[in-house]
PDB file of C-alpha atoms in Angstrom:
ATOM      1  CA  UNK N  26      18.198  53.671 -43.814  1.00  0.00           C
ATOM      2  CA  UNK N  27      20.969  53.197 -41.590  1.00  0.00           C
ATOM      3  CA  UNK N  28      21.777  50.286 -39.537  1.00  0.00           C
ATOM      4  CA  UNK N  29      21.212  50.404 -36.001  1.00  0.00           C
ATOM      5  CA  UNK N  30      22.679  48.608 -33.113  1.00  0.00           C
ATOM      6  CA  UNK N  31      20.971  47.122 -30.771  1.00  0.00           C
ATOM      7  CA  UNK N  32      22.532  46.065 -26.904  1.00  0.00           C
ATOM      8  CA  UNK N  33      20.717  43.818 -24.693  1.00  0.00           C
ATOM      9  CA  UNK N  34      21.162  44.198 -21.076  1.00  0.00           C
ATOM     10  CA  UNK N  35      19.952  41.752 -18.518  1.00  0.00           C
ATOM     11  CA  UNK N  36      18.939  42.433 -14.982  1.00  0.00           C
ATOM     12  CA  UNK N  37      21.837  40.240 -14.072  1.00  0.00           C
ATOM     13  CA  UNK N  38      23.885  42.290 -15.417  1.00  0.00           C
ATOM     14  CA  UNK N  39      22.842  45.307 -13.383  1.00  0.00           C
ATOM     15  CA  UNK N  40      23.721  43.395 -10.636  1.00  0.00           C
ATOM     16  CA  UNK N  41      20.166  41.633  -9.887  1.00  0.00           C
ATOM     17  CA  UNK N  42      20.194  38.269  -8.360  1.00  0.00           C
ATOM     18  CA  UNK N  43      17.058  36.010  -8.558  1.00  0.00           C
ATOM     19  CA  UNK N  44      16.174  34.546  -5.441  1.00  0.00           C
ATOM     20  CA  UNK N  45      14.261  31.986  -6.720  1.00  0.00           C
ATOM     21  CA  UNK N  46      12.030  30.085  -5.216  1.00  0.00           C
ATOM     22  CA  UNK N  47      13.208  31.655  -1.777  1.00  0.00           C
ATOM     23  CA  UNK N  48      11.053  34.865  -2.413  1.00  0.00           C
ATOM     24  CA  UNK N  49       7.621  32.769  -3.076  1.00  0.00           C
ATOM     25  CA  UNK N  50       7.732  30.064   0.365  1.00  0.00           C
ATOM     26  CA  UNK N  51       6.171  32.941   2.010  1.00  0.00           C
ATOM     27  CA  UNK N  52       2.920  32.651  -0.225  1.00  0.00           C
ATOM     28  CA  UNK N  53       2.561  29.073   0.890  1.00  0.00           C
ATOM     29  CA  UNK N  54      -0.472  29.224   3.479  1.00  0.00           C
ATOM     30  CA  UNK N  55      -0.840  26.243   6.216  1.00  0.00           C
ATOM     31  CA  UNK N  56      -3.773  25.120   3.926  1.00  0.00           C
ATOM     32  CA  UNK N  57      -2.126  24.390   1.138  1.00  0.00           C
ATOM     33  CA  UNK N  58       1.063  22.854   2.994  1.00  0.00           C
ATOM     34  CA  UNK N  59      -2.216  20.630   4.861  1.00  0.00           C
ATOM     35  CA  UNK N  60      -3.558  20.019   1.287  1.00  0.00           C
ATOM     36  CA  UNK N  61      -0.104  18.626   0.075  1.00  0.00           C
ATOM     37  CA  UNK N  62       0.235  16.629   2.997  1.00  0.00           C
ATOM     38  CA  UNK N  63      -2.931  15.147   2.347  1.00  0.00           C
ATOM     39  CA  UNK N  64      -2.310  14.541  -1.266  1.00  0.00           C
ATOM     40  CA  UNK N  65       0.883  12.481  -0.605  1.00  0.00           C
ATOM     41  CA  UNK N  66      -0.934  10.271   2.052  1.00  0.00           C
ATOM     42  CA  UNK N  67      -3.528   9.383  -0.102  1.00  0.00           C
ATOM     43  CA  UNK N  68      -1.106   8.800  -2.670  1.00  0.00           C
ATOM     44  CA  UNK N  69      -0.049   5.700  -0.797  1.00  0.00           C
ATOM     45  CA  UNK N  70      -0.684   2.006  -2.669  1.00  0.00           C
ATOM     46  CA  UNK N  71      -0.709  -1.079  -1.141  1.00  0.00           C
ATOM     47  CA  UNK N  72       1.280  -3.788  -2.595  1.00  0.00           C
ATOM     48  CA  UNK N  73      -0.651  -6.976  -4.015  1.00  0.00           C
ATOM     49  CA  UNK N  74       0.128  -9.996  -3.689  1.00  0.00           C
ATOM     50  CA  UNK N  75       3.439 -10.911  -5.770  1.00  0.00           C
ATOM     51  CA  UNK N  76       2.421 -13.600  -8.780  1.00  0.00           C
ATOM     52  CA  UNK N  77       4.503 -15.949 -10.710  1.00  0.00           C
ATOM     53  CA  UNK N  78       5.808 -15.012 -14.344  1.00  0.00           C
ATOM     54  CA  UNK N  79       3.492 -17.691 -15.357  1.00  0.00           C
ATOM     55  CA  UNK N  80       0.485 -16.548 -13.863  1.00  0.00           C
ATOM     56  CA  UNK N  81       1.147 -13.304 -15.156  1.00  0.00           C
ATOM     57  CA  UNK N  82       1.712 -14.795 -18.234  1.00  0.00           C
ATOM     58  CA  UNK N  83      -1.567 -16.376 -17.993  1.00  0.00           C
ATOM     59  CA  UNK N  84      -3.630 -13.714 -17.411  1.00  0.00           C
ATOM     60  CA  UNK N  85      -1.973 -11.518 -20.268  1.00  0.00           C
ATOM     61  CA  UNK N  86      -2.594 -13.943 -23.007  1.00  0.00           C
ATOM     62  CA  UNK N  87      -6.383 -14.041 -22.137  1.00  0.00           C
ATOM     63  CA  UNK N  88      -6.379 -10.185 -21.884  1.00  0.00           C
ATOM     64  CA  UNK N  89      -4.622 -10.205 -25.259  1.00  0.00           C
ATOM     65  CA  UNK N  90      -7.086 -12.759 -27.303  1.00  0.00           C
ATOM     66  CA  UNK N  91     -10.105 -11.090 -25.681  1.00  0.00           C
ATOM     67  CA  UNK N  92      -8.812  -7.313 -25.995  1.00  0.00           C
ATOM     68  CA  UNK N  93     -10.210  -7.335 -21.920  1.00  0.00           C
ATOM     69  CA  UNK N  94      -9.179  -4.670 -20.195  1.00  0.00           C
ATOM     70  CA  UNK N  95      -6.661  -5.121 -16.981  1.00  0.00           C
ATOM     71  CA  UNK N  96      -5.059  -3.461 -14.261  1.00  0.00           C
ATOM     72  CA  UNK N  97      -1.144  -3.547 -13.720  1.00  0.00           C
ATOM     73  CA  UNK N  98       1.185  -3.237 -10.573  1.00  0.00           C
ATOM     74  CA  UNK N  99       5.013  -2.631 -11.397  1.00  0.00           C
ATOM     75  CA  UNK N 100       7.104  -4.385  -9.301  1.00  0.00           C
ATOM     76  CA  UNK N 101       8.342  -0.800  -8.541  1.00  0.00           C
ATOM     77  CA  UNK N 102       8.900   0.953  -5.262  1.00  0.00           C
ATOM     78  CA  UNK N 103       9.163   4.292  -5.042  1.00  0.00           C
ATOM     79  CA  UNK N 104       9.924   6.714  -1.967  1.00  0.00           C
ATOM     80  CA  UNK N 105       8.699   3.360  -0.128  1.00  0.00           C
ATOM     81  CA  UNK N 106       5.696   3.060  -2.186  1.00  0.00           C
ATOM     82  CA  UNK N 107       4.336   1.014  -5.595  1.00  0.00           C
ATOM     83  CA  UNK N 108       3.214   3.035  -8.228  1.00  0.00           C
ATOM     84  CA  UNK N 109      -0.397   3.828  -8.756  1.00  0.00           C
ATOM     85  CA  UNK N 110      -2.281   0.629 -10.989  1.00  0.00           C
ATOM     86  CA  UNK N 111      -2.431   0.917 -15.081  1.00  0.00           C
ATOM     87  CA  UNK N 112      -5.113   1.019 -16.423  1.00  0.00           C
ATOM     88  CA  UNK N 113      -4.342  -0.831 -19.805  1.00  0.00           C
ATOM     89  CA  UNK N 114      -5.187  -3.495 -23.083  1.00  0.00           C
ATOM     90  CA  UNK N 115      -2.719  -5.531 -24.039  1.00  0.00           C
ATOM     91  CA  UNK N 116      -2.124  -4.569 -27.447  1.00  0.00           C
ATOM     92  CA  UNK N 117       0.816  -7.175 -28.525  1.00  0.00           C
ATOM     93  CA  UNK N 118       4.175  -8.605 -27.909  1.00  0.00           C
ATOM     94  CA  UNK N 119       7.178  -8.956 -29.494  1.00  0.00           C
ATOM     95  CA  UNK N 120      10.538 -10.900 -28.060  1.00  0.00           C
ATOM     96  CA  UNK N 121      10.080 -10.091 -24.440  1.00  0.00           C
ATOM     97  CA  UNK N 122       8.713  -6.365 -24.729  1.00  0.00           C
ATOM     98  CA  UNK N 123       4.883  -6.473 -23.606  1.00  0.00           C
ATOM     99  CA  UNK N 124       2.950  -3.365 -25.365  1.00  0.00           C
ATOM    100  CA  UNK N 125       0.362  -1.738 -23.642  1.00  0.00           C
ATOM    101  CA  UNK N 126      -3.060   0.551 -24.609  1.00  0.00           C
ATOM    102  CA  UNK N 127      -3.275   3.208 -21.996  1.00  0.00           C
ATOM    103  CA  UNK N 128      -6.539   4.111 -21.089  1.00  0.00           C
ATOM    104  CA  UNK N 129      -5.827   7.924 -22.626  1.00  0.00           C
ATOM    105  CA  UNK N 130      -4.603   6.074 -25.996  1.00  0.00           C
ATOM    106  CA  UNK N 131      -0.743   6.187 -25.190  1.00  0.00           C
ATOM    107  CA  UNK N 132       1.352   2.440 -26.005  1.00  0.00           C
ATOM    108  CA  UNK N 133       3.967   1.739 -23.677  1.00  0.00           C
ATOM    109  CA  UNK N 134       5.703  -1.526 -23.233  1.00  0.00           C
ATOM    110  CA  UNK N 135       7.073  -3.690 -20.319  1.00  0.00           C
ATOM    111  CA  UNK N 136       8.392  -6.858 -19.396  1.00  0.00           C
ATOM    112  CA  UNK N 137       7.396  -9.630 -17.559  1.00  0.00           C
ATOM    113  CA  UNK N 138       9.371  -9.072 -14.708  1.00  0.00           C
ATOM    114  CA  UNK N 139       8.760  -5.758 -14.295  1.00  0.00           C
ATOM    115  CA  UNK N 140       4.774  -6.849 -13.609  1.00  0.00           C
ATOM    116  CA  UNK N 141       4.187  -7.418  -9.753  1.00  0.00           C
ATOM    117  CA  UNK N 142       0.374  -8.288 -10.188  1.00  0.00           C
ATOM    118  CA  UNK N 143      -2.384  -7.856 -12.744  1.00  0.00           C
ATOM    119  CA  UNK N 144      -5.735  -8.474 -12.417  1.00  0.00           C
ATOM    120  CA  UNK N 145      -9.061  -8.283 -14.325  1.00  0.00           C
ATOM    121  CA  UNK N 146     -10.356  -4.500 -14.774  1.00  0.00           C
ATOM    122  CA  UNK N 147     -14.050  -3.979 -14.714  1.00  0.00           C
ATOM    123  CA  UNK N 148     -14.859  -3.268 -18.470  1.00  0.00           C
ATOM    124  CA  UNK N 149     -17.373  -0.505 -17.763  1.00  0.00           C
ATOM    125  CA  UNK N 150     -14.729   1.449 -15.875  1.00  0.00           C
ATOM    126  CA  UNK N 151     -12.515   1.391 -19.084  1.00  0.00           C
ATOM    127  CA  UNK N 152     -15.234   2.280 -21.346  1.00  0.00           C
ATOM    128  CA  UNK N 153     -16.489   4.703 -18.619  1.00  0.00           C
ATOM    129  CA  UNK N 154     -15.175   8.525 -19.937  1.00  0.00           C
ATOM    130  CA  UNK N 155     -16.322  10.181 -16.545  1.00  0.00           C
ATOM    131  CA  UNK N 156     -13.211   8.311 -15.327  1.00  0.00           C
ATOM    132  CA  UNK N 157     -10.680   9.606 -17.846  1.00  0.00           C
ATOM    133  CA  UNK N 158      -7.648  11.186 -15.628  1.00  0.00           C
ATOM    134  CA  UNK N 159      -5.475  13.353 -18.214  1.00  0.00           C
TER     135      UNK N 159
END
């Protein structure tokens, strides 16, 4: 059998340019731009009250030794907002990394100063898998 040869040609190189994203803002209906709009504004949080590395400090060590579950504000802003509370277990720490047990089973870790406010989570709602955001 003999070898053939193969020669790939891309639209862009019969002279077709991809207009991106340009060609689908006309599929964006008034509802959806509403329902974005919406979204955002709801996406909004409130900032808690700013506590002391030693009350934070505090209230992580009693999470830790009775595996409670809490909720976490960063001491975060972004575009002019705090991020959205974690849901978490404090599962250890280690110089001055803080890991954490996500709710969906991720660890992630943090320090003391990144933590604007944490407060006592409602076990039920931990335990609760109706809840579950993935």
């Amino acid at each position: 059998m003999e070898p053939t040869s193969i020669t790939r040609i891309t639209p862009e190189q019969l002279g077709y340019r991809d207009r991106g994203i340009v060609k689908w803002l006309g599929m964006m209906l008034s509802d959806h731009s509403e329902a974005l709009k919406k979204e955002k504004n709801k996406l909004e949080v409130k900032a808690k009250e700013m506590m002391t590395e030693e009350e934070v400090a505090m209230v992580l060590q009693q999470a830790f030794a009775t595996k409670s579950p809490v909720l976490i504000q960063a001491n975060t802003i972004r575009d002019g907002n705090y991020y959205k509370d974690v849901e978490c277990k404090v599962a250890g720490y280690a110089e001055n990394q803080i890991y954490l047990c996500l709710k969906d089973g991720r660890v992630t870790s943090c320090t003391l100063e990144e933590i604007r406010n944490i407060e006592w989570m409602n076990p039920l709602n931990w335990y609760d898998n109706r809840n579950n955001e993935v």
